[in-house]
């Protein structure tokens, strides 16, 4: 198959939502259609020892939530689909923001009973800023929830989207009869039997026909006719170009757990979703069809296999072909590297691949050369923009609980920080280490992984810090800057890249500092121009 054909059959997307709206379940059902897994491990029920295919860290299995982004791929009707399942839990939002730099489109999952929740709002805002095309999937239709029209209004108002329903529910909860597929003009009846993997659909080209009454009963049929008439009156026609530019969002209804409405979503997705898109680097816009390989690291995962101490750097391929054993330039370090066993992901199996194409995600074994945001090329000096560190919300001192294991502790912290689980600050005053995270759950994850993967024990001590601000080094020769460094010494630290950071202990003191030293610029993210 030619290089261009390979690019055109790739679709890479992320699934985002608030925790518990059913992302992981949807991911599994999509894999089921692609024949990538044989049976789905119902995510919540602890009786089944199988565990969901896409949650592969111990903590995730215990808690029933996904905390690390996982990469899954499958083939469907000749299309190669790469899914990035993101953690919905807000303590892991950074991981999700990073993942969004690597996807070409997004499916937003919304729980019919809860509607739009805060985490969904934040993530959709990031997608809107980047004009990422979105499809909305309203999940759990087999439970009682909000009225479909109210929900569509809520999505438009809270998320600022312009929606167009491409399928519509017939009833909901106890009265849930099925779904009318506006996109393909057919009806799918809900049997409530999740063992039947793939439901039959019944073609109905004309809603006025009496066949509809026979299928769902007269009352439901009349309601459906009225609703569909309303839909075509209120909402615009679906326009693929508007969708691809992030100006219009199609909506589907279904129940992922019962595998219902998922096929409709997938069929439409394969037809309309964007192929790998060009990406802006600091130097120029890079097109996927260019012959020379370029790609960037959007995630690092340590110890995917607890039996082997290894780190895997996840690379999104932007252009060209990535080939095994070919030397590529690591731009930041300016050195050539070869990879003898690049991994592709297939549900929970990793396999070694010889060639990967734009849109694919490759896992490279890493001994500590990569940081998040690094660029790999065939020799050209370009840097992909855009995976900043945000200012953490929580700060704690980390102490070594077992003096004999200090080497393991430092190695563990070092690797976990590279992976982007949290940020490490070293105080200028006494060299104590401070860990900053976006959410409190990350401290548990760090403690757990230090103990189980590195054999090191740690304890934490609270530290009263309001925000970490990166200090702009532009005026570092001025007297004002020197004065600032002298007066604020006990609030200053260095991050892992050796940038100076000011740890403000309250909003008030941050404000006072900015008034007192007006020429010193403080930034809330680590990347500033």
Short mmCIF file of C-alpha atoms in Angstrom, two decimals:
data_model
loop_
_atom_site.label_atom_id
_atom_site.label_comp_id
_atom_site.label_asym_id
_atom_site.label_seq_id
_atom_site.Cartn_x
_atom_site.Cartn_y
_atom_site.Cartn_z
CA UNK A 1 0.00 0.00 0.00
CA UNK A 2 1.38 3.41 -0.90
CA UNK A 3 2.57 5.87 1.71
CA UNK A 4 -0.30 8.30 1.04
CA UNK A 5 -2.92 5.55 1.28
CA UNK A 6 -1.51 4.52 4.66
CA UNK A 7 -1.84 8.09 5.92
CA UNK A 8 -5.38 8.35 4.64
CA UNK A 9 -6.56 5.27 6.44
CA UNK A 10 -5.40 6.51 9.85
CA UNK A 11 -7.68 8.11 12.43
CA UNK A 12 -6.26 9.16 15.79
CA UNK A 13 -8.60 10.42 18.46
CA UNK A 14 -8.95 10.92 22.18
CA UNK A 15 -11.94 10.19 24.39
CA UNK A 16 -12.59 12.80 27.06
CA UNK A 17 -15.18 13.22 29.79
CA UNK A 18 -15.81 13.77 33.47
CA UNK A 19 -14.91 10.71 35.62
CA UNK A 20 -17.50 7.98 35.43
CA UNK A 21 -19.35 9.14 32.33
CA UNK A 22 -18.22 5.90 30.70
CA UNK A 23 -15.05 6.61 28.72
CA UNK A 24 -13.29 3.36 29.41
CA UNK A 25 -16.44 1.36 28.74
CA UNK A 26 -16.90 3.11 25.41
CA UNK A 27 -13.26 2.47 24.54
CA UNK A 28 -13.72 -1.23 25.23
CA UNK A 29 -16.83 -1.48 23.10
CA UNK A 30 -15.07 0.21 20.22
CA UNK A 31 -12.27 -2.36 20.56
CA UNK A 32 -14.88 -5.09 20.57
CA UNK A 33 -16.17 -3.95 17.19
CA UNK A 34 -12.64 -3.85 15.88
CA UNK A 35 -12.26 -7.45 17.03
CA UNK A 36 -9.29 -6.39 19.14
CA UNK A 37 -10.64 -7.95 22.32
CA UNK A 38 -12.98 -10.89 22.61
CA UNK A 39 -14.94 -9.96 25.69
CA UNK A 40 -15.25 -6.74 27.59
CA UNK A 41 -14.20 -6.70 31.27
CA UNK A 42 -17.10 -4.84 32.80
CA UNK A 43 -15.17 -2.04 34.33
CA UNK A 44 -16.75 -1.62 37.73
CA UNK A 45 -17.71 -5.08 38.88
CA UNK A 46 -14.93 -6.38 41.07
CA UNK A 47 -16.17 -9.93 40.83
CA UNK A 48 -14.73 -10.21 37.37
CA UNK A 49 -11.01 -10.54 37.71
CA UNK A 50 -10.41 -9.59 34.12
CA UNK A 51 -10.23 -5.83 34.62
CA UNK A 52 -10.81 -3.44 31.76
CA UNK A 53 -8.31 -3.81 28.94
CA UNK A 54 -7.43 -0.18 28.91
CA UNK A 55 -6.77 0.42 32.62
CA UNK A 56 -3.45 -1.26 33.27
CA UNK A 57 -2.00 0.17 36.45
CA UNK A 58 -2.67 -1.44 39.84
CA UNK A 59 -4.21 1.68 41.38
CA UNK A 60 -6.60 1.97 38.47
CA UNK A 61 -7.73 -1.59 38.95
CA UNK A 62 -8.37 -1.06 42.65
CA UNK A 63 -10.15 2.24 42.33
CA UNK A 64 -12.02 1.59 39.10
CA UNK A 65 -10.74 4.81 37.54
CA UNK A 66 -8.21 5.41 34.78
CA UNK A 67 -5.25 7.48 35.90
CA UNK A 68 -2.86 7.15 32.97
CA UNK A 69 -3.53 7.70 29.32
CA UNK A 70 -3.48 4.44 27.46
CA UNK A 71 -3.03 3.92 23.76
CA UNK A 72 -5.09 1.35 21.91
CA UNK A 73 -5.32 0.58 18.23
CA UNK A 74 -7.56 -1.53 16.06
CA UNK A 75 -8.66 -2.00 12.46
CA UNK A 76 -12.24 -1.43 11.40
CA UNK A 77 -13.44 -1.70 7.79
CA UNK A 78 -9.93 -1.15 6.49
CA UNK A 79 -9.39 1.96 8.62
CA UNK A 80 -6.66 1.94 11.27
CA UNK A 81 -7.97 3.60 14.41
CA UNK A 82 -5.76 4.80 17.26
CA UNK A 83 -7.57 5.64 20.48
CA UNK A 84 -6.04 7.57 23.34
CA UNK A 85 -8.11 6.87 26.44
CA UNK A 86 -7.52 9.75 28.84
CA UNK A 87 -8.01 9.85 32.60
CA UNK A 88 -11.14 11.81 33.48
CA UNK A 89 -10.14 12.25 37.10
CA UNK A 90 -9.23 15.89 37.59
CA UNK A 91 -6.07 15.12 39.53
CA UNK A 92 -4.69 13.81 36.26
CA UNK A 93 -5.81 16.65 34.04
CA UNK A 94 -2.29 17.46 32.89
CA UNK A 95 -1.88 14.03 31.39
CA UNK A 96 -5.07 14.67 29.47
CA UNK A 97 -4.03 18.12 28.25
CA UNK A 98 -0.83 16.62 26.93
CA UNK A 99 -2.70 13.87 25.18
CA UNK A 100 -4.82 16.44 23.42
CA UNK A 101 -1.68 17.69 21.63
CA UNK A 102 -1.42 14.27 20.00
CA UNK A 103 -4.96 13.69 18.72
CA UNK A 104 -6.61 14.77 15.48
CA UNK A 105 -10.15 14.67 16.84
CA UNK A 106 -12.04 13.98 20.03
CA UNK A 107 -15.12 12.13 21.25
CA UNK A 108 -16.72 13.78 24.28
CA UNK A 109 -18.72 11.42 26.50
CA UNK A 110 -21.57 12.88 28.54
CA UNK A 111 -23.65 11.08 31.17
CA UNK A 112 -27.36 11.53 30.38
CA UNK A 113 -28.29 11.92 34.05
CA UNK A 114 -25.53 14.30 35.10
CA UNK A 115 -25.24 16.36 31.94
CA UNK A 116 -22.22 18.58 31.44
CA UNK A 117 -19.77 18.41 34.37
CA UNK A 118 -16.81 20.62 35.27
CA UNK A 119 -14.07 18.38 33.97
CA UNK A 120 -15.79 18.15 30.60
CA UNK A 121 -16.00 21.94 30.46
CA UNK A 122 -12.26 22.37 31.01
CA UNK A 123 -11.25 19.75 28.48
CA UNK A 124 -13.65 20.95 25.81
CA UNK A 125 -12.30 24.46 26.27
CA UNK A 126 -8.80 23.19 25.45
CA UNK A 127 -10.18 21.46 22.34
CA UNK A 128 -12.00 24.61 21.29
CA UNK A 129 -8.83 26.68 21.63
CA UNK A 130 -7.10 24.28 19.27
CA UNK A 131 -10.13 23.86 16.96
CA UNK A 132 -10.06 20.10 17.40
CA UNK A 133 -13.11 18.47 15.75
CA UNK A 134 -15.44 16.91 18.35
CA UNK A 135 -18.21 14.33 18.29
CA UNK A 136 -20.45 14.13 21.36
CA UNK A 137 -21.69 10.78 22.66
CA UNK A 138 -24.50 10.93 25.23
CA UNK A 139 -24.14 7.79 27.30
CA UNK A 140 -26.25 5.67 29.69
CA UNK A 141 -29.53 6.11 27.81
CA UNK A 142 -30.84 2.96 29.50
CA UNK A 143 -31.07 4.93 32.76
CA UNK A 144 -33.35 7.79 33.70
CA UNK A 145 -31.82 11.12 32.82
CA UNK A 146 -32.39 14.56 31.34
CA UNK A 147 -34.65 15.24 28.38
CA UNK A 148 -32.74 15.04 25.09
CA UNK A 149 -33.53 18.61 24.03
CA UNK A 150 -32.62 20.04 27.44
CA UNK A 151 -29.36 18.18 27.29
CA UNK A 152 -28.54 19.48 23.81
CA UNK A 153 -29.26 23.02 25.03
CA UNK A 154 -27.02 22.50 28.03
CA UNK A 155 -24.19 21.30 25.80
CA UNK A 156 -24.55 24.35 23.59
CA UNK A 157 -24.64 26.76 26.50
CA UNK A 158 -22.09 25.31 28.89
CA UNK A 159 -19.58 24.04 26.36
CA UNK A 160 -20.12 26.73 23.73
CA UNK A 161 -20.63 24.12 21.01
CA UNK A 162 -22.91 24.17 17.99
CA UNK A 163 -24.55 20.76 17.98
CA UNK A 164 -26.38 18.70 15.38
CA UNK A 165 -27.94 15.39 16.51
CA UNK A 166 -27.19 12.53 14.11
CA UNK A 167 -29.16 9.99 16.12
CA UNK A 168 -32.08 10.41 18.49
CA UNK A 169 -33.36 8.33 21.40
CA UNK A 170 -36.80 6.78 21.50
CA UNK A 171 -37.73 7.18 25.16
CA UNK A 172 -35.18 6.71 27.95
CA UNK A 173 -34.58 4.71 31.12
CA UNK A 174 -37.40 2.17 31.58
CA UNK A 175 -39.14 3.30 28.39
CA UNK A 176 -35.98 3.25 26.33
CA UNK A 177 -37.03 1.60 23.07
CA UNK A 178 -34.05 2.29 20.88
CA UNK A 179 -32.43 4.85 18.67
CA UNK A 180 -33.41 6.41 15.39
CA UNK A 181 -30.29 6.97 13.32
CA UNK A 182 -30.78 10.26 11.48
CA UNK A 183 -27.44 9.86 9.71
CA UNK A 184 -28.30 6.55 8.05
CA UNK A 185 -32.10 6.73 8.35
CA UNK A 186 -32.69 3.50 10.21
CA UNK A 187 -33.90 2.34 13.56
CA UNK A 188 -32.11 0.27 16.15
CA UNK A 189 -34.26 -1.43 18.78
CA UNK A 190 -32.95 -1.84 22.30
CA UNK A 191 -33.34 -5.33 23.73
CA UNK A 192 -31.58 -4.73 27.03
CA UNK A 193 -29.58 -7.87 26.44
CA UNK A 194 -25.92 -6.96 26.42
CA UNK A 195 -24.86 -10.47 25.42
CA UNK A 196 -25.97 -9.78 21.90
CA UNK A 197 -22.89 -8.09 20.69
CA UNK A 198 -24.20 -6.39 17.61
CA UNK A 199 -27.81 -5.36 17.28
CA UNK A 200 -29.73 -5.66 14.02
CA UNK A 201 -30.91 -2.40 12.52
CA UNK A 202 -34.16 -1.95 10.63
CA UNK A 203 -34.19 0.38 7.64
CA UNK A 204 -36.92 3.00 7.89
CA UNK A 205 -36.65 5.59 5.19
CA UNK A 206 -40.01 7.17 5.89
CA UNK A 207 -40.97 7.96 9.46
CA UNK A 208 -44.63 8.30 8.47
CA UNK A 209 -44.88 4.59 7.63
CA UNK A 210 -47.03 2.40 9.87
CA UNK A 211 -44.13 0.00 10.27
CA UNK A 212 -42.77 2.37 12.93
CA UNK A 213 -45.94 1.99 15.05
CA UNK A 214 -45.59 -1.78 14.92
CA UNK A 215 -42.00 -1.65 16.07
CA UNK A 216 -42.17 0.73 19.02
CA UNK A 217 -45.87 1.24 19.69
CA UNK A 218 -48.06 4.12 18.61
CA UNK A 219 -47.31 6.52 21.46
CA UNK A 220 -43.53 6.29 21.13
CA UNK A 221 -43.79 6.45 17.35
CA UNK A 222 -45.77 9.69 17.41
CA UNK A 223 -43.43 11.26 19.93
CA UNK A 224 -40.47 10.30 17.75
CA UNK A 225 -42.07 11.82 14.64
CA UNK A 226 -42.66 15.09 16.47
CA UNK A 227 -39.15 15.13 17.91
CA UNK A 228 -37.44 14.42 14.61
CA UNK A 229 -39.48 17.20 13.02
CA UNK A 230 -38.33 19.52 15.80
CA UNK A 231 -34.73 18.43 15.33
CA UNK A 232 -34.77 19.22 11.62
CA UNK A 233 -36.42 22.54 12.42
CA UNK A 234 -34.03 23.71 15.14
CA UNK A 235 -30.65 22.28 14.26
CA UNK A 236 -28.59 22.98 11.13
CA UNK A 237 -27.82 20.38 8.48
CA UNK A 238 -24.65 18.45 9.16
CA UNK A 239 -21.75 20.06 7.30
CA UNK A 240 -18.52 18.09 7.21
CA UNK A 241 -16.25 21.10 6.63
CA UNK A 242 -17.69 22.95 9.59
CA UNK A 243 -17.20 19.86 11.74
CA UNK A 244 -13.56 19.54 10.61
CA UNK A 245 -12.90 23.18 11.47
CA UNK A 246 -14.34 22.72 14.94
CA UNK A 247 -17.42 24.85 14.20
CA UNK A 248 -20.09 22.12 14.39
CA UNK A 249 -20.38 19.06 16.65
CA UNK A 250 -22.46 15.97 15.77
CA UNK A 251 -24.22 14.24 18.68
CA UNK A 252 -25.02 10.54 19.14
CA UNK A 253 -27.04 8.81 21.84
CA UNK A 254 -26.46 5.32 23.23
CA UNK A 255 -25.47 3.10 26.11
CA UNK A 256 -21.87 1.96 26.01
CA UNK A 257 -22.31 -0.65 28.72
CA UNK A 258 -25.04 -2.37 26.71
CA UNK A 259 -23.08 -1.85 23.54
CA UNK A 260 -25.91 0.15 22.14
CA UNK A 261 -25.52 3.03 19.70
CA UNK A 262 -21.78 2.45 19.61
CA UNK A 263 -21.69 1.04 16.09
CA UNK A 264 -23.56 4.09 14.74
CA UNK A 265 -21.01 6.33 16.38
CA UNK A 266 -18.13 4.32 14.95
CA UNK A 267 -19.50 4.13 11.41
CA UNK A 268 -20.10 7.85 11.28
CA UNK A 269 -16.74 8.56 12.91
CA UNK A 270 -14.85 6.51 10.32
CA UNK A 271 -16.61 8.40 7.56
CA UNK A 272 -16.24 11.98 8.78
CA UNK A 273 -13.31 12.09 11.23
CA UNK A 274 -10.16 13.90 10.09
CA UNK A 275 -7.15 12.08 8.69
CA UNK A 276 -3.78 12.95 10.26
CA UNK A 277 -3.46 16.73 10.26
CA UNK A 278 -0.50 19.07 9.75
CA UNK A 279 1.15 20.36 12.93
CA UNK A 280 2.72 23.70 13.67
CA UNK A 281 6.32 23.62 14.84
CA UNK A 282 8.22 26.69 16.04
CA UNK A 283 9.91 26.88 12.65
CA UNK A 284 7.20 25.94 10.14
CA UNK A 285 3.98 23.99 9.47
CA UNK A 286 4.73 20.30 8.92
CA UNK A 287 2.50 18.29 6.56
CA UNK A 288 1.89 14.55 7.21
CA UNK A 289 2.70 13.65 3.59
CA UNK A 290 6.28 14.96 3.76
CA UNK A 291 8.80 12.19 3.18
CA UNK A 292 11.03 12.90 6.14
CA UNK A 293 10.02 11.61 9.56
CA UNK A 294 9.16 13.98 12.42
CA UNK A 295 7.39 13.27 15.70
CA UNK A 296 7.21 14.39 19.33
CA UNK A 297 7.01 12.84 22.80
CA UNK A 298 3.67 13.56 24.49
CA UNK A 299 3.88 11.11 27.34
CA UNK A 300 6.40 8.97 29.19
CA UNK A 301 5.30 5.95 31.12
CA UNK A 302 7.72 4.31 33.52
CA UNK A 303 7.63 0.58 34.22
CA UNK A 304 4.81 -0.51 31.97
CA UNK A 305 6.00 -3.95 32.72
CA UNK A 306 6.78 -4.35 36.43
CA UNK A 307 9.16 -7.24 35.68
CA UNK A 308 11.42 -5.02 33.65
CA UNK A 309 12.52 -1.60 34.74
CA UNK A 310 11.78 0.26 31.61
CA UNK A 311 10.34 3.52 30.48
CA UNK A 312 8.34 3.93 27.37
CA UNK A 313 8.24 7.27 25.59
CA UNK A 314 5.08 7.70 23.54
CA UNK A 315 5.73 9.41 20.23
CA UNK A 316 3.06 10.81 17.94
CA UNK A 317 4.23 10.61 14.33
CA UNK A 318 3.50 13.84 12.47
CA UNK A 319 5.11 13.25 9.10
CA UNK A 320 7.05 10.64 7.12
CA UNK A 321 7.67 7.01 8.04
CA UNK A 322 9.19 5.91 11.30
CA UNK A 323 11.40 2.89 10.66
CA UNK A 324 13.01 0.49 13.05
CA UNK A 325 16.81 0.68 13.43
CA UNK A 326 17.09 3.91 11.49
CA UNK A 327 19.03 6.72 13.20
CA UNK A 328 16.94 9.78 14.09
CA UNK A 329 17.96 13.12 15.53
CA UNK A 330 16.95 13.92 19.09
CA UNK A 331 16.70 17.68 18.58
CA UNK A 332 17.10 18.91 22.18
CA UNK A 333 20.19 16.77 22.84
CA UNK A 334 21.41 17.12 19.29
CA UNK A 335 22.35 13.46 19.04
CA UNK A 336 21.38 10.59 16.77
CA UNK A 337 19.53 7.64 18.25
CA UNK A 338 18.45 4.26 16.90
CA UNK A 339 15.50 2.21 18.12
CA UNK A 340 15.64 -1.53 17.74
CA UNK A 341 12.25 -2.33 19.21
CA UNK A 342 9.62 0.34 18.64
CA UNK A 343 6.27 -0.79 20.05
CA UNK A 344 2.83 -0.44 18.58
CA UNK A 345 -0.15 -0.92 20.84
CA UNK A 346 -2.92 -3.30 20.21
CA UNK A 347 -5.36 -3.38 23.12
CA UNK A 348 -3.08 -4.52 25.93
CA UNK A 349 -0.57 -6.25 23.75
CA UNK A 350 2.50 -4.37 22.64
CA UNK A 351 4.15 -5.59 19.49
CA UNK A 352 7.35 -4.57 17.76
CA UNK A 353 6.75 -2.78 14.47
CA UNK A 354 9.04 -2.16 11.54
CA UNK A 355 7.26 0.83 10.03
CA UNK A 356 4.75 3.30 11.42
CA UNK A 357 2.95 6.10 9.64
CA UNK A 358 1.70 9.61 10.45
CA UNK A 359 -1.13 9.47 12.97
CA UNK A 360 0.32 6.40 14.66
CA UNK A 361 1.61 6.34 18.20
CA UNK A 362 4.87 4.49 18.79
CA UNK A 363 6.33 3.52 22.15
CA UNK A 364 10.12 3.77 22.34
CA UNK A 365 12.17 2.21 25.10
CA UNK A 366 13.94 4.97 26.89
CA UNK A 367 16.76 5.04 29.42
CA UNK A 368 16.21 8.63 30.42
CA UNK A 369 16.96 10.54 27.22
CA UNK A 370 13.47 11.84 26.65
CA UNK A 371 11.43 14.53 28.29
CA UNK A 372 7.84 15.36 27.50
CA UNK A 373 7.68 17.63 24.46
CA UNK A 374 10.93 16.44 22.82
CA UNK A 375 11.07 16.33 19.03
CA UNK A 376 12.61 13.56 16.88
CA UNK A 377 13.43 14.16 13.21
CA UNK A 378 15.48 12.75 10.35
CA UNK A 379 17.96 15.56 10.81
CA UNK A 380 16.03 18.78 10.44
CA UNK A 381 16.18 21.11 13.39
CA UNK A 382 12.54 21.70 14.32
CA UNK A 383 10.74 21.87 17.64
CA UNK A 384 7.10 21.10 18.14
CA UNK A 385 5.43 23.59 20.37
CA UNK A 386 3.29 23.05 23.13
CA UNK A 387 3.31 20.78 26.12
CA UNK A 388 3.62 23.27 28.97
CA UNK A 389 3.76 22.52 32.69
CA UNK A 390 0.95 24.19 34.58
CA UNK A 391 1.37 25.64 38.03
CA UNK A 392 0.57 22.87 40.54
CA UNK A 393 -2.22 23.32 43.09
CA UNK A 394 -0.79 21.17 45.89
CA UNK A 395 2.69 21.25 47.39
CA UNK A 396 4.39 18.91 49.86
CA UNK A 397 7.90 18.28 51.05
CA UNK A 398 8.98 14.75 50.25
CA UNK A 399 11.13 12.98 52.86
CA UNK A 400 13.00 9.73 52.68
CA UNK A 401 11.53 7.19 55.11
CA UNK A 402 14.29 4.60 54.67
CA UNK A 403 17.83 6.04 54.81
CA UNK A 404 19.30 2.90 53.24
CA UNK A 405 17.26 3.40 50.10
CA UNK A 406 18.00 7.04 49.31
CA UNK A 407 19.54 6.18 45.94
CA UNK A 408 16.40 4.30 44.86
CA UNK A 409 14.22 7.15 46.10
CA UNK A 410 16.03 9.79 44.06
CA UNK A 411 16.09 7.62 40.99
CA UNK A 412 12.38 6.94 41.37
CA UNK A 413 11.46 10.58 41.88
CA UNK A 414 13.60 11.55 38.93
CA UNK A 415 11.94 9.07 36.60
CA UNK A 416 8.40 9.75 37.76
CA UNK A 417 8.90 13.49 37.29
CA UNK A 418 10.18 12.98 33.74
CA UNK A 419 7.00 11.08 33.15
CA UNK A 420 5.11 14.21 34.12
CA UNK A 421 3.21 12.74 37.07
CA UNK A 422 4.11 15.81 39.10
CA UNK A 423 6.74 18.52 39.28
CA UNK A 424 9.82 18.60 41.43
CA UNK A 425 11.15 21.82 42.94
CA UNK A 426 14.40 22.06 44.89
CA UNK A 427 14.49 24.88 47.45
CA UNK A 428 17.38 27.32 46.95
CA UNK A 429 17.77 27.82 50.69
CA UNK A 430 18.39 24.27 51.91
CA UNK A 431 18.03 21.98 48.92
CA UNK A 432 14.89 20.28 50.25
CA UNK A 433 12.74 18.64 47.65
CA UNK A 434 9.17 19.77 47.11
CA UNK A 435 6.67 17.94 44.96
CA UNK A 436 3.92 19.95 43.32
CA UNK A 437 0.88 18.24 41.80
CA UNK A 438 -2.39 19.23 40.19
CA UNK A 439 -4.42 16.96 42.49
CA UNK A 440 -4.01 15.25 45.83
CA UNK A 441 -4.52 11.74 44.45
CA UNK A 442 -1.16 11.99 42.71
CA UNK A 443 0.69 11.83 46.04
CA UNK A 444 -0.80 8.40 46.60
CA UNK A 445 0.16 7.33 43.11
CA UNK A 446 3.74 8.55 43.64
CA UNK A 447 4.07 6.90 47.05
CA UNK A 448 2.61 3.66 45.74
CA UNK A 449 4.80 3.55 42.68
CA UNK A 450 7.97 4.50 44.56
CA UNK A 451 7.37 1.59 46.89
CA UNK A 452 6.27 -1.00 44.36
CA UNK A 453 8.48 -0.09 41.43
CA UNK A 454 11.61 1.28 43.11
CA UNK A 455 11.48 -0.25 46.59
CA UNK A 456 11.72 3.17 48.23
CA UNK A 457 9.52 4.57 50.98
CA UNK A 458 8.68 8.22 51.37
CA UNK A 459 6.70 10.45 53.70
CA UNK A 460 5.19 13.85 52.98
CA UNK A 461 5.04 17.07 54.94
CA UNK A 462 2.62 19.84 54.11
CA UNK A 463 3.95 23.08 52.75
CA UNK A 464 1.85 26.19 52.50
CA UNK A 465 2.22 27.36 48.93
CA UNK A 466 -0.49 29.07 46.91
CA UNK A 467 1.03 28.95 43.41
CA UNK A 468 4.34 28.28 41.73
CA UNK A 469 5.36 31.07 39.36
CA UNK A 470 8.19 30.78 36.90
CA UNK A 471 10.48 33.80 37.11
CA UNK A 472 11.35 35.34 33.76
CA UNK A 473 15.16 35.53 33.62
CA UNK A 474 15.13 38.54 31.22
CA UNK A 475 16.18 41.24 33.70
CA UNK A 476 18.42 39.05 35.82
CA UNK A 477 21.27 41.62 35.76
CA UNK A 478 19.16 44.44 37.20
CA UNK A 479 19.37 45.56 40.83
CA UNK A 480 15.65 44.97 41.24
CA UNK A 481 16.11 41.31 40.27
CA UNK A 482 19.02 40.87 42.70
CA UNK A 483 17.02 42.51 45.46
CA UNK A 484 14.07 40.21 44.67
CA UNK A 485 16.30 37.13 44.87
CA UNK A 486 17.82 38.29 48.16
CA UNK A 487 14.54 39.23 49.90
CA UNK A 488 12.54 36.28 48.64
CA UNK A 489 15.29 33.69 49.03
CA UNK A 490 13.29 31.37 51.23
CA UNK A 491 10.47 31.25 48.66
CA UNK A 492 12.68 30.44 45.69
CA UNK A 493 13.30 27.05 44.14
CA UNK A 494 14.61 25.55 40.92
CA UNK A 495 12.53 23.22 38.75
CA UNK A 496 13.90 20.20 36.91
CA UNK A 497 15.00 22.30 33.94
CA UNK A 498 16.86 24.58 36.35
CA UNK A 499 14.47 27.48 35.84
CA UNK A 500 13.93 29.74 38.83
CA UNK A 501 10.51 29.41 40.46
CA UNK A 502 8.88 31.64 43.06
CA UNK A 503 6.63 29.74 45.50
CA UNK A 504 4.08 32.30 46.69
CA UNK A 505 2.45 31.39 50.00
CA UNK A 506 -0.81 33.27 49.37
CA UNK A 507 -2.65 35.22 46.71
CA UNK A 508 -1.96 38.32 48.77
CA UNK A 509 1.79 37.84 48.94
CA UNK A 510 1.87 37.15 45.21
CA UNK A 511 0.09 40.45 44.59
CA UNK A 512 2.41 42.34 46.94
CA UNK A 513 5.46 40.87 45.26
CA UNK A 514 4.20 41.91 41.84
CA UNK A 515 3.58 45.46 43.10
CA UNK A 516 6.93 45.69 44.82
CA UNK A 517 8.95 44.33 41.87
CA UNK A 518 6.97 45.50 38.80
CA UNK A 519 9.69 44.65 36.28
CA UNK A 520 9.99 41.03 37.28
CA UNK A 521 7.66 38.91 35.20
CA UNK A 522 6.09 35.87 36.84
CA UNK A 523 4.44 33.18 34.71
CA UNK A 524 1.98 30.44 35.65
CA UNK A 525 3.24 28.00 33.02
CA UNK A 526 6.77 26.89 32.34
CA UNK A 527 6.75 27.82 28.66
CA UNK A 528 6.78 31.52 28.00
CA UNK A 529 8.03 33.53 25.07
#
